[in-house]
Amino acid sequence: MFRNIDSTNRTTWSELFAGVGQRVYVPAGSLLFRAGEPPRVAIVAAGVVIVFVHAAPRRQLTIRYARAGDLVGVAPLLSRTQTWNAEAVTDTAAEVLSESDVRTLAAPNVVAWAVAEDVAAWAAELVRSVAELSGQPMATRVARHIREIAQVTSEGSSVAYISQQRLADAVGTAREIVSRELGRLRTAGVVTTTPGRIVVLDSTRLDRIAAGNVDPVQL
């Protein structure tokens, strides 16, 4: 990966971080970064690295593959997220920098650091959301989106102003599947629907479904 310094010169990450960091060698199948450890940044010098998070028991969500010249670990470091892993797919060499190394290099530009932190936080939240939902039943995914979209009206009702097609787009599925799940929620007395509106009748039950605490078969 390259970072543009201006329109005519292109500087590699290795050049930007020259003289900083520690060279490490990681055999294939071993972790370069492990979830729960203090965040670090690494420039891959040789080999292939897979970056992933655990999405559910015995499941993982791949975020990216990194190869020679790529920078890994920036998003979890800046967002203070300690749930990401980086594993060597092949024998790998990398230059590893600590958080203090990165902060020292970035110190002269406070604004750029703040912007990077904000972008990293959005990226980490997106990864967390996708990981959480990837292994969840469709009923849980639909309920979670309804819960997030719903607003309390002046009458005290909780209403999600969204069409079935738009809800399907948000969930990442077909309209027919969302229609089926809404039908099940209506039958269970959790919501009622009209065109463009989903009224929550039982917010406690909706919260339990969204949290995955209700067996979808029992709706």
PDB file of N, CA, C and O in Angstrom, residues 90-166:
ATOM      1  N   THR A  90       1.439 -17.325   5.242  1.00  0.00           N
ATOM      2  CA  THR A  90       2.725 -17.906   4.854  1.00  0.00           C
ATOM      3  C   THR A  90       3.776 -17.396   5.836  1.00  0.00           C
ATOM      4  O   THR A  90       3.496 -16.498   6.636  1.00  0.00           O
ATOM      5  N   ASP A  91       4.966 -17.944   5.789  1.00  0.00           N
ATOM      6  CA  ASP A  91       6.043 -17.398   6.612  1.00  0.00           C
ATOM      7  C   ASP A  91       6.164 -15.907   6.307  1.00  0.00           C
ATOM      8  O   ASP A  91       6.232 -15.511   5.140  1.00  0.00           O
ATOM      9  N   THR A  92       6.163 -15.103   7.356  1.00  0.00           N
ATOM     10  CA  THR A  92       6.037 -13.656   7.181  1.00  0.00           C
ATOM     11  C   THR A  92       7.122 -12.899   7.951  1.00  0.00           C
ATOM     12  O   THR A  92       7.485 -13.278   9.068  1.00  0.00           O
ATOM     13  N   ALA A  93       7.600 -11.827   7.328  1.00  0.00           N
ATOM     14  CA  ALA A  93       8.493 -10.882   8.001  1.00  0.00           C
ATOM     15  C   ALA A  93       7.788  -9.543   8.052  1.00  0.00           C
ATOM     16  O   ALA A  93       7.107  -9.150   7.101  1.00  0.00           O
ATOM     17  N   ALA A  94       7.904  -8.845   9.182  1.00  0.00           N
ATOM     18  CA  ALA A  94       7.216  -7.560   9.334  1.00  0.00           C
ATOM     19  C   ALA A  94       7.998  -6.642  10.262  1.00  0.00           C
ATOM     20  O   ALA A  94       8.759  -7.099  11.124  1.00  0.00           O
ATOM     21  N   GLU A  95       7.807  -5.347  10.055  1.00  0.00           N
ATOM     22  CA  GLU A  95       8.335  -4.325  10.964  1.00  0.00           C
ATOM     23  C   GLU A  95       7.202  -3.918  11.898  1.00  0.00           C
ATOM     24  O   GLU A  95       6.183  -3.407  11.442  1.00  0.00           O
ATOM     25  N   VAL A  96       7.360  -4.142  13.187  1.00  0.00           N
ATOM     26  CA  VAL A  96       6.301  -3.890  14.154  1.00  0.00           C
ATOM     27  C   VAL A  96       6.597  -2.615  14.936  1.00  0.00           C
ATOM     28  O   VAL A  96       7.706  -2.429  15.450  1.00  0.00           O
ATOM     29  N   LEU A  97       5.572  -1.747  15.028  1.00  0.00           N
ATOM     30  CA  LEU A  97       5.683  -0.490  15.767  1.00  0.00           C
ATOM     31  C   LEU A  97       4.692  -0.513  16.926  1.00  0.00           C
ATOM     32  O   LEU A  97       3.550  -0.967  16.773  1.00  0.00           O
ATOM     33  N   SER A  98       5.108  -0.003  18.058  1.00  0.00           N
ATOM     34  CA  SER A  98       4.217   0.113  19.207  1.00  0.00           C
ATOM     35  C   SER A  98       3.338   1.351  19.050  1.00  0.00           C
ATOM     36  O   SER A  98       3.578   2.199  18.174  1.00  0.00           O
ATOM     37  N   GLU A  99       2.344   1.465  19.904  1.00  0.00           N
ATOM     38  CA  GLU A  99       1.492   2.650  19.869  1.00  0.00           C
ATOM     39  C   GLU A  99       2.305   3.912  20.124  1.00  0.00           C
ATOM     40  O   GLU A  99       2.089   4.950  19.484  1.00  0.00           O
ATOM     41  N   SER A 100       3.255   3.839  21.047  1.00  0.00           N
ATOM     42  CA  SER A 100       4.076   5.024  21.345  1.00  0.00           C
ATOM     43  C   SER A 100       4.924   5.417  20.140  1.00  0.00           C
ATOM     44  O   SER A 100       5.136   6.611  19.883  1.00  0.00           O
ATOM     45  N   ASP A 101       5.394   4.415  19.372  1.00  0.00           N
ATOM     46  CA  ASP A 101       6.156   4.722  18.148  1.00  0.00           C
ATOM     47  C   ASP A 101       5.292   5.513  17.169  1.00  0.00           C
ATOM     48  O   ASP A 101       5.726   6.528  16.611  1.00  0.00           O
ATOM     49  N   VAL A 102       4.058   5.039  16.980  1.00  0.00           N
ATOM     50  CA  VAL A 102       3.159   5.686  16.017  1.00  0.00           C
ATOM     51  C   VAL A 102       2.789   7.082  16.498  1.00  0.00           C
ATOM     52  O   VAL A 102       2.772   8.043  15.717  1.00  0.00           O
ATOM     53  N   ARG A 103       2.503   7.222  17.785  1.00  0.00           N
ATOM     54  CA  ARG A 103       2.126   8.533  18.322  1.00  0.00           C
ATOM     55  C   ARG A 103       3.270   9.530  18.202  1.00  0.00           C
ATOM     56  O   ARG A 103       3.058  10.711  17.904  1.00  0.00           O
ATOM     57  N   THR A 104       4.490   9.073  18.416  1.00  0.00           N
ATOM     58  CA  THR A 104       5.648   9.970  18.305  1.00  0.00           C
ATOM     59  C   THR A 104       5.799  10.489  16.879  1.00  0.00           C
ATOM     60  O   THR A 104       6.046  11.680  16.656  1.00  0.00           O
ATOM     61  N   LEU A 105       5.617   9.601  15.905  1.00  0.00           N
ATOM     62  CA  LEU A 105       5.744  10.010  14.508  1.00  0.00           C
ATOM     63  C   LEU A 105       4.613  10.943  14.086  1.00  0.00           C
ATOM     64  O   LEU A 105       4.805  11.842  13.271  1.00  0.00           O
ATOM     65  N   ALA A 106       3.412  10.724  14.643  1.00  0.00           N
ATOM     66  CA  ALA A 106       2.248  11.506  14.242  1.00  0.00           C
ATOM     67  C   ALA A 106       2.078  12.783  15.059  1.00  0.00           C
ATOM     68  O   ALA A 106       1.244  13.634  14.710  1.00  0.00           O
ATOM     69  N   ALA A 107       2.852  12.949  16.117  1.00  0.00           N
ATOM     70  CA  ALA A 107       2.664  14.068  17.050  1.00  0.00           C
ATOM     71  C   ALA A 107       2.616  15.447  16.399  1.00  0.00           C
ATOM     72  O   ALA A 107       1.813  16.297  16.813  1.00  0.00           O
ATOM     73  N   PRO A 108       3.419  15.724  15.372  1.00  0.00           N
ATOM     74  CA  PRO A 108       3.389  17.083  14.798  1.00  0.00           C
ATOM     75  C   PRO A 108       2.051  17.468  14.161  1.00  0.00           C
ATOM     76  O   PRO A 108       1.775  18.649  13.979  1.00  0.00           O
ATOM     77  N   ASN A 109       1.218  16.501  13.813  1.00  0.00           N
ATOM     78  CA  ASN A 109      -0.034  16.820  13.131  1.00  0.00           C
ATOM     79  C   ASN A 109      -1.216  16.323  13.955  1.00  0.00           C
ATOM     80  O   ASN A 109      -1.719  15.216  13.758  1.00  0.00           O
ATOM     81  N   VAL A 110      -1.666  17.164  14.872  1.00  0.00           N
ATOM     82  CA  VAL A 110      -2.751  16.800  15.784  1.00  0.00           C
ATOM     83  C   VAL A 110      -4.065  16.617  15.034  1.00  0.00           C
ATOM     84  O   VAL A 110      -4.844  15.703  15.329  1.00  0.00           O
ATOM     85  N   VAL A 111      -4.330  17.475  14.067  1.00  0.00           N
ATOM     86  CA  VAL A 111      -5.588  17.403  13.316  1.00  0.00           C
ATOM     87  C   VAL A 111      -5.674  16.097  12.527  1.00  0.00           C
ATOM     88  O   VAL A 111      -6.705  15.409  12.547  1.00  0.00           O
ATOM     89  N   ALA A 112      -4.590  15.738  11.844  1.00  0.00           N
ATOM     90  CA  ALA A 112      -4.581  14.500  11.066  1.00  0.00           C
ATOM     91  C   ALA A 112      -4.805  13.297  11.975  1.00  0.00           C
ATOM     92  O   ALA A 112      -5.527  12.355  11.616  1.00  0.00           O
ATOM     93  N   TRP A 113      -4.217  13.311  13.161  1.00  0.00           N
ATOM     94  CA  TRP A 113      -4.393  12.213  14.108  1.00  0.00           C
ATOM     95  C   TRP A 113      -5.859  12.117  14.545  1.00  0.00           C
ATOM     96  O   TRP A 113      -6.424  11.026  14.611  1.00  0.00           O
ATOM     97  N   ALA A 114      -6.474  13.249  14.839  1.00  0.00           N
ATOM     98  CA  ALA A 114      -7.872  13.262  15.274  1.00  0.00           C
ATOM     99  C   ALA A 114      -8.795  12.743  14.166  1.00  0.00           C
ATOM    100  O   ALA A 114      -9.730  11.983  14.429  1.00  0.00           O
ATOM    101  N   VAL A 115      -8.535  13.168  12.927  1.00  0.00           N
ATOM    102  CA  VAL A 115      -9.332  12.697  11.795  1.00  0.00           C
ATOM    103  C   VAL A 115      -9.165  11.183  11.625  1.00  0.00           C
ATOM    104  O   VAL A 115     -10.134  10.449  11.424  1.00  0.00           O
ATOM    105  N   ALA A 116      -7.918  10.719  11.733  1.00  0.00           N
ATOM    106  CA  ALA A 116      -7.653   9.285  11.584  1.00  0.00           C
ATOM    107  C   ALA A 116      -8.356   8.482  12.669  1.00  0.00           C
ATOM    108  O   ALA A 116      -8.898   7.405  12.407  1.00  0.00           O
ATOM    109  N   GLU A 117      -8.376   8.980  13.886  1.00  0.00           N
ATOM    110  CA  GLU A 117      -9.066   8.293  14.978  1.00  0.00           C
ATOM    111  C   GLU A 117     -10.556   8.181  14.700  1.00  0.00           C
ATOM    112  O   GLU A 117     -11.176   7.138  14.961  1.00  0.00           O
ATOM    113  N   ASP A 118     -11.137   9.248  14.179  1.00  0.00           N
ATOM    114  CA  ASP A 118     -12.569   9.238  13.889  1.00  0.00           C
ATOM    115  C   ASP A 118     -12.896   8.232  12.790  1.00  0.00           C
ATOM    116  O   ASP A 118     -13.854   7.461  12.906  1.00  0.00           O
ATOM    117  N   VAL A 119     -12.090   8.224  11.728  1.00  0.00           N
ATOM    118  CA  VAL A 119     -12.308   7.280  10.630  1.00  0.00           C
ATOM    119  C   VAL A 119     -12.129   5.846  11.128  1.00  0.00           C
ATOM    120  O   VAL A 119     -12.910   4.949  10.788  1.00  0.00           O
ATOM    121  N   ALA A 120     -11.110   5.624  11.942  1.00  0.00           N
ATOM    122  CA  ALA A 120     -10.853   4.281  12.472  1.00  0.00           C
ATOM    123  C   ALA A 120     -11.995   3.808  13.356  1.00  0.00           C
ATOM    124  O   ALA A 120     -12.353   2.623  13.340  1.00  0.00           O
ATOM    125  N   ALA A 121     -12.570   4.717  14.130  1.00  0.00           N
ATOM    126  CA  ALA A 121     -13.690   4.349  14.998  1.00  0.00           C
ATOM    127  C   ALA A 121     -14.877   3.892  14.174  1.00  0.00           C
ATOM    128  O   ALA A 121     -15.549   2.905  14.513  1.00  0.00           O
ATOM    129  N   TRP A 122     -15.150   4.590  13.062  1.00  0.00           N
ATOM    130  CA  TRP A 122     -16.245   4.184  12.172  1.00  0.00           C
ATOM    131  C   TRP A 122     -15.954   2.808  11.571  1.00  0.00           C
ATOM    132  O   TRP A 122     -16.840   1.950  11.488  1.00  0.00           O
ATOM    133  N   ALA A 123     -14.713   2.603  11.143  1.00  0.00           N
ATOM    134  CA  ALA A 123     -14.347   1.321  10.532  1.00  0.00           C
ATOM    135  C   ALA A 123     -14.479   0.182  11.538  1.00  0.00           C
ATOM    136  O   ALA A 123     -15.004  -0.887  11.214  1.00  0.00           O
ATOM    137  N   ALA A 124     -14.016   0.409  12.758  1.00  0.00           N
ATOM    138  CA  ALA A 124     -14.090  -0.625  13.787  1.00  0.00           C
ATOM    139  C   ALA A 124     -15.535  -0.939  14.145  1.00  0.00           C
ATOM    140  O   ALA A 124     -15.901  -2.100  14.366  1.00  0.00           O
ATOM    141  N   GLU A 125     -16.381   0.082  14.199  1.00  0.00           N
ATOM    142  CA  GLU A 125     -17.796  -0.126  14.512  1.00  0.00           C
ATOM    143  C   GLU A 125     -18.479  -0.916  13.400  1.00  0.00           C
ATOM    144  O   GLU A 125     -19.319  -1.790  13.668  1.00  0.00           O
ATOM    145  N   LEU A 126     -18.125  -0.623  12.158  1.00  0.00           N
ATOM    146  CA  LEU A 126     -18.691  -1.358  11.030  1.00  0.00           C
ATOM    147  C   LEU A 126     -18.300  -2.832  11.096  1.00  0.00           C
ATOM    148  O   LEU A 126     -19.143  -3.720  10.923  1.00  0.00           O
ATOM    149  N   VAL A 127     -17.029  -3.089  11.361  1.00  0.00           N
ATOM    150  CA  VAL A 127     -16.566  -4.472  11.470  1.00  0.00           C
ATOM    151  C   VAL A 127     -17.277  -5.189  12.610  1.00  0.00           C
ATOM    152  O   VAL A 127     -17.716  -6.332  12.473  1.00  0.00           O
ATOM    153  N   ARG A 128     -17.412  -4.510  13.755  1.00  0.00           N
ATOM    154  CA  ARG A 128     -18.087  -5.119  14.907  1.00  0.00           C
ATOM    155  C   ARG A 128     -19.537  -5.461  14.566  1.00  0.00           C
ATOM    156  O   ARG A 128     -20.022  -6.550  14.887  1.00  0.00           O
ATOM    157  N   SER A 129     -20.211  -4.527  13.902  1.00  0.00           N
ATOM    158  CA  SER A 129     -21.609  -4.741  13.556  1.00  0.00           C
ATOM    159  C   SER A 129     -21.773  -5.906  12.593  1.00  0.00           C
ATOM    160  O   SER A 129     -22.644  -6.773  12.773  1.00  0.00           O
ATOM    161  N   VAL A 130     -20.931  -5.966  11.564  1.00  0.00           N
ATOM    162  CA  VAL A 130     -21.007  -7.053  10.586  1.00  0.00           C
ATOM    163  C   VAL A 130     -20.690  -8.390  11.242  1.00  0.00           C
ATOM    164  O   VAL A 130     -21.347  -9.403  10.989  1.00  0.00           O
ATOM    165  N   ALA A 131     -19.685  -8.390  12.124  1.00  0.00           N
ATOM    166  CA  ALA A 131     -19.309  -9.627  12.805  1.00  0.00           C
ATOM    167  C   ALA A 131     -20.435 -10.143  13.686  1.00  0.00           C
ATOM    168  O   ALA A 131     -20.722 -11.340  13.739  1.00  0.00           O
ATOM    169  N   GLU A 132     -21.086  -9.218  14.392  1.00  0.00           N
ATOM    170  CA  GLU A 132     -22.168  -9.619  15.281  1.00  0.00           C
ATOM    171  C   GLU A 132     -23.357 -10.182  14.526  1.00  0.00           C
ATOM    172  O   GLU A 132     -24.017 -11.129  14.965  1.00  0.00           O
ATOM    173  N   LEU A 133     -23.632  -9.604  13.366  1.00  0.00           N
ATOM    174  CA  LEU A 133     -24.828  -9.995  12.622  1.00  0.00           C
ATOM    175  C   LEU A 133     -24.615 -11.184  11.692  1.00  0.00           C
ATOM    176  O   LEU A 133     -25.578 -11.857  11.328  1.00  0.00           O
ATOM    177  N   SER A 134     -23.369 -11.435  11.308  1.00  0.00           N
ATOM    178  CA  SER A 134     -23.116 -12.437  10.279  1.00  0.00           C
ATOM    179  C   SER A 134     -23.597 -13.827  10.656  1.00  0.00           C
ATOM    180  O   SER A 134     -24.013 -14.604   9.796  1.00  0.00           O
ATOM    181  N   GLY A 135     -23.556 -14.158  11.918  1.00  0.00           N
ATOM    182  CA  GLY A 135     -23.983 -15.487  12.322  1.00  0.00           C
ATOM    183  C   GLY A 135     -25.344 -15.516  12.985  1.00  0.00           C
ATOM    184  O   GLY A 135     -25.751 -16.557  13.512  1.00  0.00           O
ATOM    185  N   GLN A 136     -26.049 -14.399  12.958  1.00  0.00           N
ATOM    186  CA  GLN A 136     -27.329 -14.308  13.643  1.00  0.00           C
ATOM    187  C   GLN A 136     -28.486 -14.731  12.739  1.00  0.00           C
ATOM    188  O   GLN A 136     -28.448 -14.528  11.523  1.00  0.00           O
ATOM    189  N   PRO A 137     -29.550 -15.308  13.316  1.00  0.00           N
ATOM    190  CA  PRO A 137     -30.740 -15.630  12.530  1.00  0.00           C
ATOM    191  C   PRO A 137     -31.344 -14.358  11.929  1.00  0.00           C
ATOM    192  O   PRO A 137     -31.161 -13.262  12.466  1.00  0.00           O
ATOM    193  N   MET A 138     -32.085 -14.523  10.841  1.00  0.00           N
ATOM    194  CA  MET A 138     -32.673 -13.367  10.172  1.00  0.00           C
ATOM    195  C   MET A 138     -33.620 -12.611  11.102  1.00  0.00           C
ATOM    196  O   MET A 138     -33.701 -11.378  11.052  1.00  0.00           O
ATOM    197  N   ALA A 139     -34.354 -13.320  11.962  1.00  0.00           N
ATOM    198  CA  ALA A 139     -35.263 -12.646  12.888  1.00  0.00           C
ATOM    199  C   ALA A 139     -34.506 -11.672  13.789  1.00  0.00           C
ATOM    200  O   ALA A 139     -34.965 -10.559  14.049  1.00  0.00           O
ATOM    201  N   THR A 140     -33.336 -12.077  14.253  1.00  0.00           N
ATOM    202  CA  THR A 140     -32.517 -11.226  15.105  1.00  0.00           C
ATOM    203  C   THR A 140     -32.022 -10.008  14.341  1.00  0.00           C
ATOM    204  O   THR A 140     -32.048  -8.879  14.850  1.00  0.00           O
ATOM    205  N   ARG A 141     -31.592 -10.210  13.098  1.00  0.00           N
ATOM    206  CA  ARG A 141     -31.071  -9.114  12.300  1.00  0.00           C
ATOM    207  C   ARG A 141     -32.155  -8.085  11.991  1.00  0.00           C
ATOM    208  O   ARG A 141     -31.931  -6.878  12.090  1.00  0.00           O
ATOM    209  N   VAL A 142     -33.349  -8.569  11.629  1.00  0.00           N
ATOM    210  CA  VAL A 142     -34.458  -7.660  11.329  1.00  0.00           C
ATOM    211  C   VAL A 142     -34.862  -6.893  12.583  1.00  0.00           C
ATOM    212  O   VAL A 142     -35.061  -5.673  12.550  1.00  0.00           O
ATOM    213  N   ALA A 143     -34.988  -7.601  13.716  1.00  0.00           N
ATOM    214  CA  ALA A 143     -35.387  -6.956  14.966  1.00  0.00           C
ATOM    215  C   ALA A 143     -34.379  -5.898  15.388  1.00  0.00           C
ATOM    216  O   ALA A 143     -34.752  -4.822  15.878  1.00  0.00           O
ATOM    217  N   ARG A 144     -33.102  -6.168  15.182  1.00  0.00           N
ATOM    218  CA  ARG A 144     -32.074  -5.205  15.588  1.00  0.00           C
ATOM    219  C   ARG A 144     -32.184  -3.925  14.764  1.00  0.00           C
ATOM    220  O   ARG A 144     -32.066  -2.824  15.304  1.00  0.00           O
ATOM    221  N   HIS A 145     -32.426  -4.054  13.475  1.00  0.00           N
ATOM    222  CA  HIS A 145     -32.558  -2.862  12.638  1.00  0.00           C
ATOM    223  C   HIS A 145     -33.818  -2.072  13.008  1.00  0.00           C
ATOM    224  O   HIS A 145     -33.782  -0.843  13.053  1.00  0.00           O
ATOM    225  N   ILE A 146     -34.911  -2.762  13.261  1.00  0.00           N
ATOM    226  CA  ILE A 146     -36.130  -2.059  13.672  1.00  0.00           C
ATOM    227  C   ILE A 146     -35.882  -1.288  14.965  1.00  0.00           C
ATOM    228  O   ILE A 146     -36.272  -0.126  15.103  1.00  0.00           O
ATOM    229  N   ARG A 147     -35.231  -1.930  15.903  1.00  0.00           N
ATOM    230  CA  ARG A 147     -34.949  -1.289  17.186  1.00  0.00           C
ATOM    231  C   ARG A 147     -34.086  -0.040  17.007  1.00  0.00           C
ATOM    232  O   ARG A 147     -34.318   0.988  17.658  1.00  0.00           O
ATOM    233  N   GLU A 148     -33.089  -0.115  16.131  1.00  0.00           N
ATOM    234  CA  GLU A 148     -32.186   1.021  15.934  1.00  0.00           C
ATOM    235  C   GLU A 148     -32.866   2.177  15.203  1.00  0.00           C
ATOM    236  O   GLU A 148     -32.558   3.347  15.442  1.00  0.00           O
ATOM    237  N   ILE A 149     -33.793   1.857  14.308  1.00  0.00           N
ATOM    238  CA  ILE A 149     -34.440   2.882  13.491  1.00  0.00           C
ATOM    239  C   ILE A 149     -35.603   3.545  14.223  1.00  0.00           C
ATOM    240  O   ILE A 149     -35.912   4.719  14.004  1.00  0.00           O
ATOM    241  N   ALA A 150     -36.272   2.799  15.090  1.00  0.00           N
ATOM    242  CA  ALA A 150     -37.504   3.276  15.724  1.00  0.00           C
ATOM    243  C   ALA A 150     -37.297   4.563  16.521  1.00  0.00           C
ATOM    244  O   ALA A 150     -36.277   4.757  17.172  1.00  0.00           O
ATOM    245  N   GLN A 151     -38.303   5.438  16.448  1.00  0.00           N
ATOM    246  CA  GLN A 151     -38.317   6.698  17.193  1.00  0.00           C
ATOM    247  C   GLN A 151     -39.588   6.750  18.045  1.00  0.00           C
ATOM    248  O   GLN A 151     -40.630   6.238  17.657  1.00  0.00           O
ATOM    249  N   VAL A 152     -39.470   7.378  19.190  1.00  0.00           N
ATOM    250  CA  VAL A 152     -40.629   7.545  20.070  1.00  0.00           C
ATOM    251  C   VAL A 152     -41.408   8.773  19.624  1.00  0.00           C
ATOM    252  O   VAL A 152     -40.851   9.869  19.511  1.00  0.00           O
ATOM    253  N   THR A 153     -42.684   8.600  19.341  1.00  0.00           N
ATOM    254  CA  THR A 153     -43.535   9.695  18.882  1.00  0.00           C
ATOM    255  C   THR A 153     -44.048  10.501  20.069  1.00  0.00           C
ATOM    256  O   THR A 153     -43.869  10.123  21.227  1.00  0.00           O
ATOM    257  N   SER A 154     -44.715  11.617  19.762  1.00  0.00           N
ATOM    258  CA  SER A 154     -45.285  12.461  20.831  1.00  0.00           C
ATOM    259  C   SER A 154     -46.372  11.728  21.611  1.00  0.00           C
ATOM    260  O   SER A 154     -46.664  12.067  22.760  1.00  0.00           O
ATOM    261  N   GLU A 155     -46.972  10.707  20.993  1.00  0.00           N
ATOM    262  CA  GLU A 155     -47.996   9.913  21.686  1.00  0.00           C
ATOM    263  C   GLU A 155     -47.393   8.796  22.530  1.00  0.00           C
ATOM    264  O   GLU A 155     -48.111   8.069  23.223  1.00  0.00           O
ATOM    265  N   GLY A 156     -46.061   8.645  22.450  1.00  0.00           N
ATOM    266  CA  GLY A 156     -45.402   7.607  23.239  1.00  0.00           C
ATOM    267  C   GLY A 156     -45.194   6.296  22.517  1.00  0.00           C
ATOM    268  O   GLY A 156     -44.632   5.359  23.086  1.00  0.00           O
ATOM    269  N   SER A 157     -45.638   6.208  21.269  1.00  0.00           N
ATOM    270  CA  SER A 157     -45.437   4.989  20.489  1.00  0.00           C
ATOM    271  C   SER A 157     -44.017   4.940  19.944  1.00  0.00           C
ATOM    272  O   SER A 157     -43.385   5.977  19.722  1.00  0.00           O
ATOM    273  N   SER A 158     -43.528   3.738  19.720  1.00  0.00           N
ATOM    274  CA  SER A 158     -42.219   3.541  19.104  1.00  0.00           C
ATOM    275  C   SER A 158     -42.432   3.109  17.665  1.00  0.00           C
ATOM    276  O   SER A 158     -42.998   2.032  17.417  1.00  0.00           O
ATOM    277  N   VAL A 159     -42.005   3.952  16.722  1.00  0.00           N
ATOM    278  CA  VAL A 159     -42.317   3.723  15.311  1.00  0.00           C
ATOM    279  C   VAL A 159     -41.048   3.780  14.466  1.00  0.00           C
ATOM    280  O   VAL A 159     -40.243   4.711  14.606  1.00  0.00           O
ATOM    281  N   ALA A 160     -40.887   2.784  13.599  1.00  0.00           N
ATOM    282  CA  ALA A 160     -39.810   2.796  12.611  1.00  0.00           C
ATOM    283  C   ALA A 160     -40.417   3.221  11.283  1.00  0.00           C
ATOM    284  O   ALA A 160     -41.253   2.504  10.726  1.00  0.00           O
ATOM    285  N   TYR A 161     -40.024   4.401  10.813  1.00  0.00           N
ATOM    286  CA  TYR A 161     -40.553   4.909   9.549  1.00  0.00           C
ATOM    287  C   TYR A 161     -39.671   4.395   8.409  1.00  0.00           C
ATOM    288  O   TYR A 161     -38.697   5.039   7.998  1.00  0.00           O
ATOM    289  N   ILE A 162     -40.020   3.229   7.908  1.00  0.00           N
ATOM    290  CA  ILE A 162     -39.194   2.600   6.877  1.00  0.00           C
ATOM    291  C   ILE A 162     -40.044   1.615   6.087  1.00  0.00           C
ATOM    292  O   ILE A 162     -40.926   0.943   6.640  1.00  0.00           O
ATOM    293  N   SER A 163     -39.813   1.547   4.791  1.00  0.00           N
ATOM    294  CA  SER A 163     -40.534   0.590   3.956  1.00  0.00           C
ATOM    295  C   SER A 163     -39.892  -0.789   4.083  1.00  0.00           C
ATOM    296  O   SER A 163     -38.746  -0.918   4.525  1.00  0.00           O
ATOM    297  N   GLN A 164     -40.626  -1.801   3.671  1.00  0.00           N
ATOM    298  CA  GLN A 164     -40.068  -3.156   3.729  1.00  0.00           C
ATOM    299  C   GLN A 164     -38.864  -3.287   2.803  1.00  0.00           C
ATOM    300  O   GLN A 164     -37.887  -3.969   3.140  1.00  0.00           O
ATOM    301  N   GLN A 165     -38.901  -2.645   1.646  1.00  0.00           N
ATOM    302  CA  GLN A 165     -37.765  -2.721   0.731  1.00  0.00           C
ATOM    303  C   GLN A 165     -36.540  -2.059   1.326  1.00  0.00           C
ATOM    304  O   GLN A 165     -35.418  -2.584   1.243  1.00  0.00           O
ATOM    305  N   ARG A 166     -36.756  -0.879   1.948  1.00  0.00           N
ATOM    306  CA  ARG A 166     -35.596  -0.181   2.544  1.00  0.00           C
ATOM    307  C   ARG A 166     -35.044  -0.971   3.722  1.00  0.00           C
ATOM    308  O   ARG A 166     -33.829  -0.997   3.932  1.00  0.00           O
TER     309      ARG A 166
END
